[in-house]
Short mmCIF file of C-alpha atoms in Angstrom, two decimals:
data_model
loop_
_atom_site.label_atom_id
_atom_site.label_comp_id
_atom_site.label_asym_id
_atom_site.label_seq_id
_atom_site.Cartn_x
_atom_site.Cartn_y
_atom_site.Cartn_z
CA MET A 169 113.67 5.88 293.92
CA SER A 170 112.49 6.64 290.47
CA ARG A 171 115.20 7.19 287.83
CA ILE A 172 115.47 10.71 286.41
CA ASP A 173 115.65 10.69 282.60
CA GLY A 174 118.75 12.71 281.89
CA ARG A 175 117.66 13.47 278.32
CA ILE A 176 114.62 15.39 279.68
CA VAL A 177 116.73 17.37 282.03
CA ALA A 178 119.35 18.22 279.38
CA GLY A 179 116.53 19.01 276.88
CA LEU A 180 114.72 21.39 279.23
CA VAL A 181 117.95 23.15 280.15
CA LEU A 182 118.79 23.61 276.42
CA ILE A 183 115.34 24.91 275.57
CA GLY A 184 115.52 27.38 278.45
CA PHE A 185 118.94 28.73 277.41
CA GLY A 186 118.00 28.78 273.72
CA ALA A 187 114.88 30.86 274.52
CA LEU A 188 116.96 33.28 276.61
CA PHE A 189 119.63 33.67 273.93
CA PHE A 190 116.84 34.23 271.32
CA LEU A 191 115.19 36.98 273.45
CA GLN A 192 118.61 38.62 273.93
CA THR A 193 119.33 38.41 270.19
CA MET A 194 116.01 40.17 269.51
CA GLY A 195 116.91 42.94 271.86
CA LEU A 196 114.24 42.03 274.37
CA ILE A 197 116.78 41.24 277.05
CA PRO A 198 119.75 43.67 277.14
CA TYR A 199 123.18 42.11 277.65
CA VAL A 200 124.33 44.94 279.83
CA ARG A 201 123.41 44.71 283.53
CA VAL A 202 122.26 41.07 283.28
CA THR A 203 125.55 39.33 284.04
CA GLY A 204 124.26 38.52 287.43
CA LEU A 205 121.10 37.10 285.87
CA TRP A 206 123.14 34.80 283.61
CA ALA A 207 125.19 33.81 286.69
CA VAL A 208 122.00 32.72 288.47
CA LEU A 209 120.68 30.87 285.38
CA PHE A 210 123.99 28.98 284.71
CA GLY A 211 124.30 28.18 288.39
CA GLY A 212 120.74 26.96 288.62
CA ALA A 213 121.22 24.72 285.53
CA GLY A 214 124.43 23.40 287.05
CA LEU A 215 122.65 22.53 290.31
CA VAL A 216 119.97 20.71 288.35
CA PHE A 217 122.59 18.47 286.77
CA LEU A 218 124.34 17.96 290.07
CA PHE A 219 121.01 17.01 291.67
CA VAL A 220 120.59 14.29 288.96
CA PHE A 221 124.14 13.13 289.74
CA ILE A 222 123.71 13.06 293.44
CA ARG A 223 120.34 11.26 293.27
CA ASP A 224 121.48 8.64 290.75
CA ARG A 225 125.19 7.98 290.62
CA SER A 226 124.67 5.70 287.57
CA GLN A 227 124.10 8.92 285.65
CA TRP A 228 127.70 10.01 286.05
CA TRP A 229 127.59 12.10 282.92
CA ALA A 230 125.51 14.75 284.69
CA VAL A 231 128.47 15.94 286.82
CA LEU A 232 130.41 16.94 283.57
CA PRO A 233 128.06 19.77 282.65
CA GLY A 234 126.95 20.36 286.29
CA LEU A 235 130.13 21.49 287.91
CA PRO A 236 131.45 23.51 284.93
CA LEU A 237 128.14 25.39 284.84
CA VAL A 238 128.45 26.20 288.52
CA GLY A 239 132.08 27.31 287.94
CA LEU A 240 130.94 29.51 285.04
CA ALA A 241 128.28 30.97 287.32
CA GLY A 242 130.94 31.86 289.82
CA LEU A 243 132.99 33.50 287.12
CA LEU A 244 130.01 35.60 285.95
CA LEU A 245 129.01 36.45 289.48
CA MET A 246 132.50 37.86 290.14
CA ASP A 247 132.18 40.03 287.11
CA ALA A 248 128.59 41.17 288.12
CA LEU A 249 129.88 42.20 291.55
CA SER A 250 132.87 44.00 289.98
CA LEU A 251 135.33 41.79 291.72
CA PRO A 252 138.82 41.17 290.26
CA VAL A 253 138.14 38.31 287.85
CA THR A 254 141.70 37.27 287.00
CA PRO A 255 143.34 34.98 287.92
CA VAL A 256 140.83 33.49 290.39
CA GLY A 257 137.85 33.38 288.06
CA PRO A 258 139.30 31.43 285.22
CA ALA A 259 141.15 29.15 287.60
CA LEU A 260 137.84 28.46 289.40
CA PHE A 261 136.11 27.62 286.10
CA LEU A 262 138.88 25.34 284.91
CA GLY A 263 139.15 23.80 288.31
CA SER A 264 135.44 22.92 288.28
CA ILE A 265 135.99 21.00 284.97
CA GLY A 266 138.92 19.10 286.41
CA LEU A 267 136.95 18.19 289.56
CA ALA A 268 134.07 17.02 287.42
CA PHE A 269 136.27 14.44 285.72
CA TRP A 270 137.75 13.34 289.06
CA LEU A 271 134.22 12.74 290.40
CA VAL A 272 133.44 10.66 287.32
CA TYR A 273 136.37 8.31 288.30
CA TRP A 274 135.25 8.39 291.97
CA VAL A 275 131.85 6.88 291.08
CA ARG A 276 133.11 4.74 288.13
CA ARG A 277 136.52 3.27 288.97
CA ASP A 278 136.60 1.58 285.62
CA PHE A 279 136.68 4.98 283.99
CA TRP A 280 140.44 5.57 284.75
CA TRP A 281 140.72 7.72 281.66
CA ALA A 282 138.81 10.52 283.49
CA ILE A 283 141.88 11.18 285.67
CA ILE A 284 143.88 12.32 282.61
CA PRO A 285 141.66 15.26 281.41
CA GLY A 286 140.94 16.03 285.09
CA GLY A 287 144.63 16.41 285.89
CA ILE A 288 145.54 18.29 282.73
CA VAL A 289 142.78 20.87 283.25
CA ALA A 290 143.55 21.19 286.89
CA SER A 291 147.18 21.79 286.05
CA VAL A 292 146.26 24.62 283.75
CA ALA A 293 143.90 26.06 286.41
CA LEU A 294 146.71 25.99 288.96
CA LEU A 295 149.11 27.64 286.52
CA ILE A 296 146.62 30.47 285.92
CA LEU A 297 146.17 30.96 289.64
CA LEU A 298 149.90 31.05 290.25
CA GLU A 299 150.81 33.00 287.14
CA PRO A 300 151.47 36.26 289.09
CA LEU A 301 153.92 34.43 291.26
CA VAL A 302 155.65 32.39 288.54
CA PRO A 303 158.65 34.03 286.80
CA GLU A 304 158.30 34.32 283.05
CA GLY A 305 159.41 31.20 281.21
CA GLN A 306 158.66 28.71 283.96
CA ALA A 307 155.05 28.11 283.07
CA VAL A 308 155.98 25.19 280.72
CA GLY A 309 157.80 23.43 283.57
CA LEU A 310 154.72 23.68 285.83
CA ILE A 311 152.47 22.26 283.04
CA PHE A 312 154.81 19.27 282.55
CA LEU A 313 154.94 18.82 286.33
CA GLY A 314 151.05 18.75 286.64
CA ILE A 315 150.57 16.35 283.77
CA GLY A 316 153.46 14.15 284.87
CA LEU A 317 151.95 13.84 288.35
CA THR A 318 148.58 12.96 286.66
CA PHE A 319 150.21 9.92 284.89
CA PHE A 320 152.10 9.01 287.99
CA ALA A 321 148.79 8.85 289.93
CA LEU A 322 147.48 6.49 287.24
CA TYR A 323 150.45 4.27 287.92
CA LEU A 324 149.86 4.26 291.61
CA LEU A 325 146.21 3.32 291.43
CA PRO A 326 145.30 -0.06 292.99
CA PRO A 327 144.62 -2.83 290.47
CA SER A 328 140.99 -2.74 291.39
CA GLY A 329 140.90 1.01 290.62
CA GLY A 330 142.23 0.81 287.12
CA ARG A 331 145.94 0.85 287.64
CA GLN A 332 147.90 1.57 284.43
CA PRO A 333 151.54 0.21 284.53
CA TRP A 334 152.32 1.94 281.21
CA ALA A 335 151.67 5.30 282.83
CA ILE A 336 155.02 5.32 284.57
CA TYR A 337 156.77 5.95 281.20
CA PRO A 338 154.99 9.23 280.23
CA ALA A 339 155.13 10.24 283.93
CA ALA A 340 158.89 9.79 284.02
CA VAL A 341 159.45 11.76 280.74
CA LEU A 342 157.16 14.62 281.75
CA LEU A 343 158.68 14.99 285.22
CA ILE A 344 162.17 15.02 283.72
CA LEU A 345 161.07 17.71 281.25
CA ALA A 346 159.51 19.61 284.12
CA ALA A 347 162.78 19.57 286.05
CA ALA A 348 164.81 20.45 282.96
CA PHE A 349 162.63 23.50 281.98
CA SER A 350 162.44 24.65 285.54
CA LEU A 351 166.22 24.41 286.08
CA ALA A 352 166.82 26.26 282.79
CA PHE A 353 164.71 29.21 284.01
CA GLY A 354 165.77 29.28 287.60
CA VAL A 355 163.74 29.46 290.83
CA VAL A 356 161.12 26.74 290.31
CA GLY A 357 163.82 24.15 289.84
CA ARG A 358 164.87 24.61 293.48
CA PHE A 359 161.47 23.13 294.39
CA LEU A 360 161.00 20.58 291.57
CA LEU A 361 164.11 18.55 292.30
CA PRO A 362 163.38 18.11 296.02
CA LEU A 363 159.78 17.28 295.12
CA ALA A 364 160.96 14.64 292.68
CA VAL A 365 163.19 13.11 295.33
CA ILE A 366 160.34 13.10 297.91
CA MET A 367 158.06 11.39 295.29
CA ILE A 368 160.59 8.71 294.58
CA GLY A 369 161.04 8.12 298.31
CA ALA A 370 157.29 8.06 298.94
CA TYR A 371 156.84 5.56 296.13
CA LEU A 372 159.50 3.24 297.55
CA VAL A 373 157.87 3.38 300.92
CA TYR A 374 154.50 2.77 299.34
CA ARG A 375 155.79 -0.31 297.47
CA ALA A 376 157.43 -1.70 300.57
CA TRP A 377 154.28 -1.23 302.61
CA ARG A 378 152.09 -2.88 299.94
CA ARG A 379 154.39 -5.89 299.52
CA PRO A 380 153.25 -8.82 301.72
CA SER A 381 155.77 -9.65 304.38
CA SER A 382 157.48 -12.99 304.17
CA PRO A 383 156.42 -15.51 306.90
CA SER A 384 158.81 -15.75 309.79
CA ILE A 385 160.77 -18.93 310.27
#
């Protein structure tokens, strides 16, 4: 199949949005009542980038603007339909950014770095989504937990998938901080400590399973 030139796609999308912004600035397109139109335009642009990514996985960069544009379109569409935007809308948008970075790692296993921004942004998205349920003061613990699990995932990657042995150190520090903050503020600590114990046990099982068995005598 013929390769799609990503520069042409990005250029055409930028030209289209620039023209629309110019028309709106000139007063030819009123901002009011066109939120749905912008949702369609952002969503369409995102789908174009995703089409480039799906058709040619070597153009991994296309998923980075593609999914966030689709997420932004969903956020605008919720506003256009007068649906409650918070906390689902911002969480959806940030979640689309995190997923985009994880897809980059999925197609390029040498790009292990993509897991870090993906995990951090996804942690913030989850915090926004759970904010109504999280007692005041425990948000910091949840952020530390999400980022700590991100580094822990880097440590558990197979060697062929970009395993980073050093990642266990920031993971341990962040998980300890998560437990400390959560215990200091109450309820979440009841879940963090059991989760930490489960993670340690799962890691020990994983290491034992991965270790080649010694030959029987």
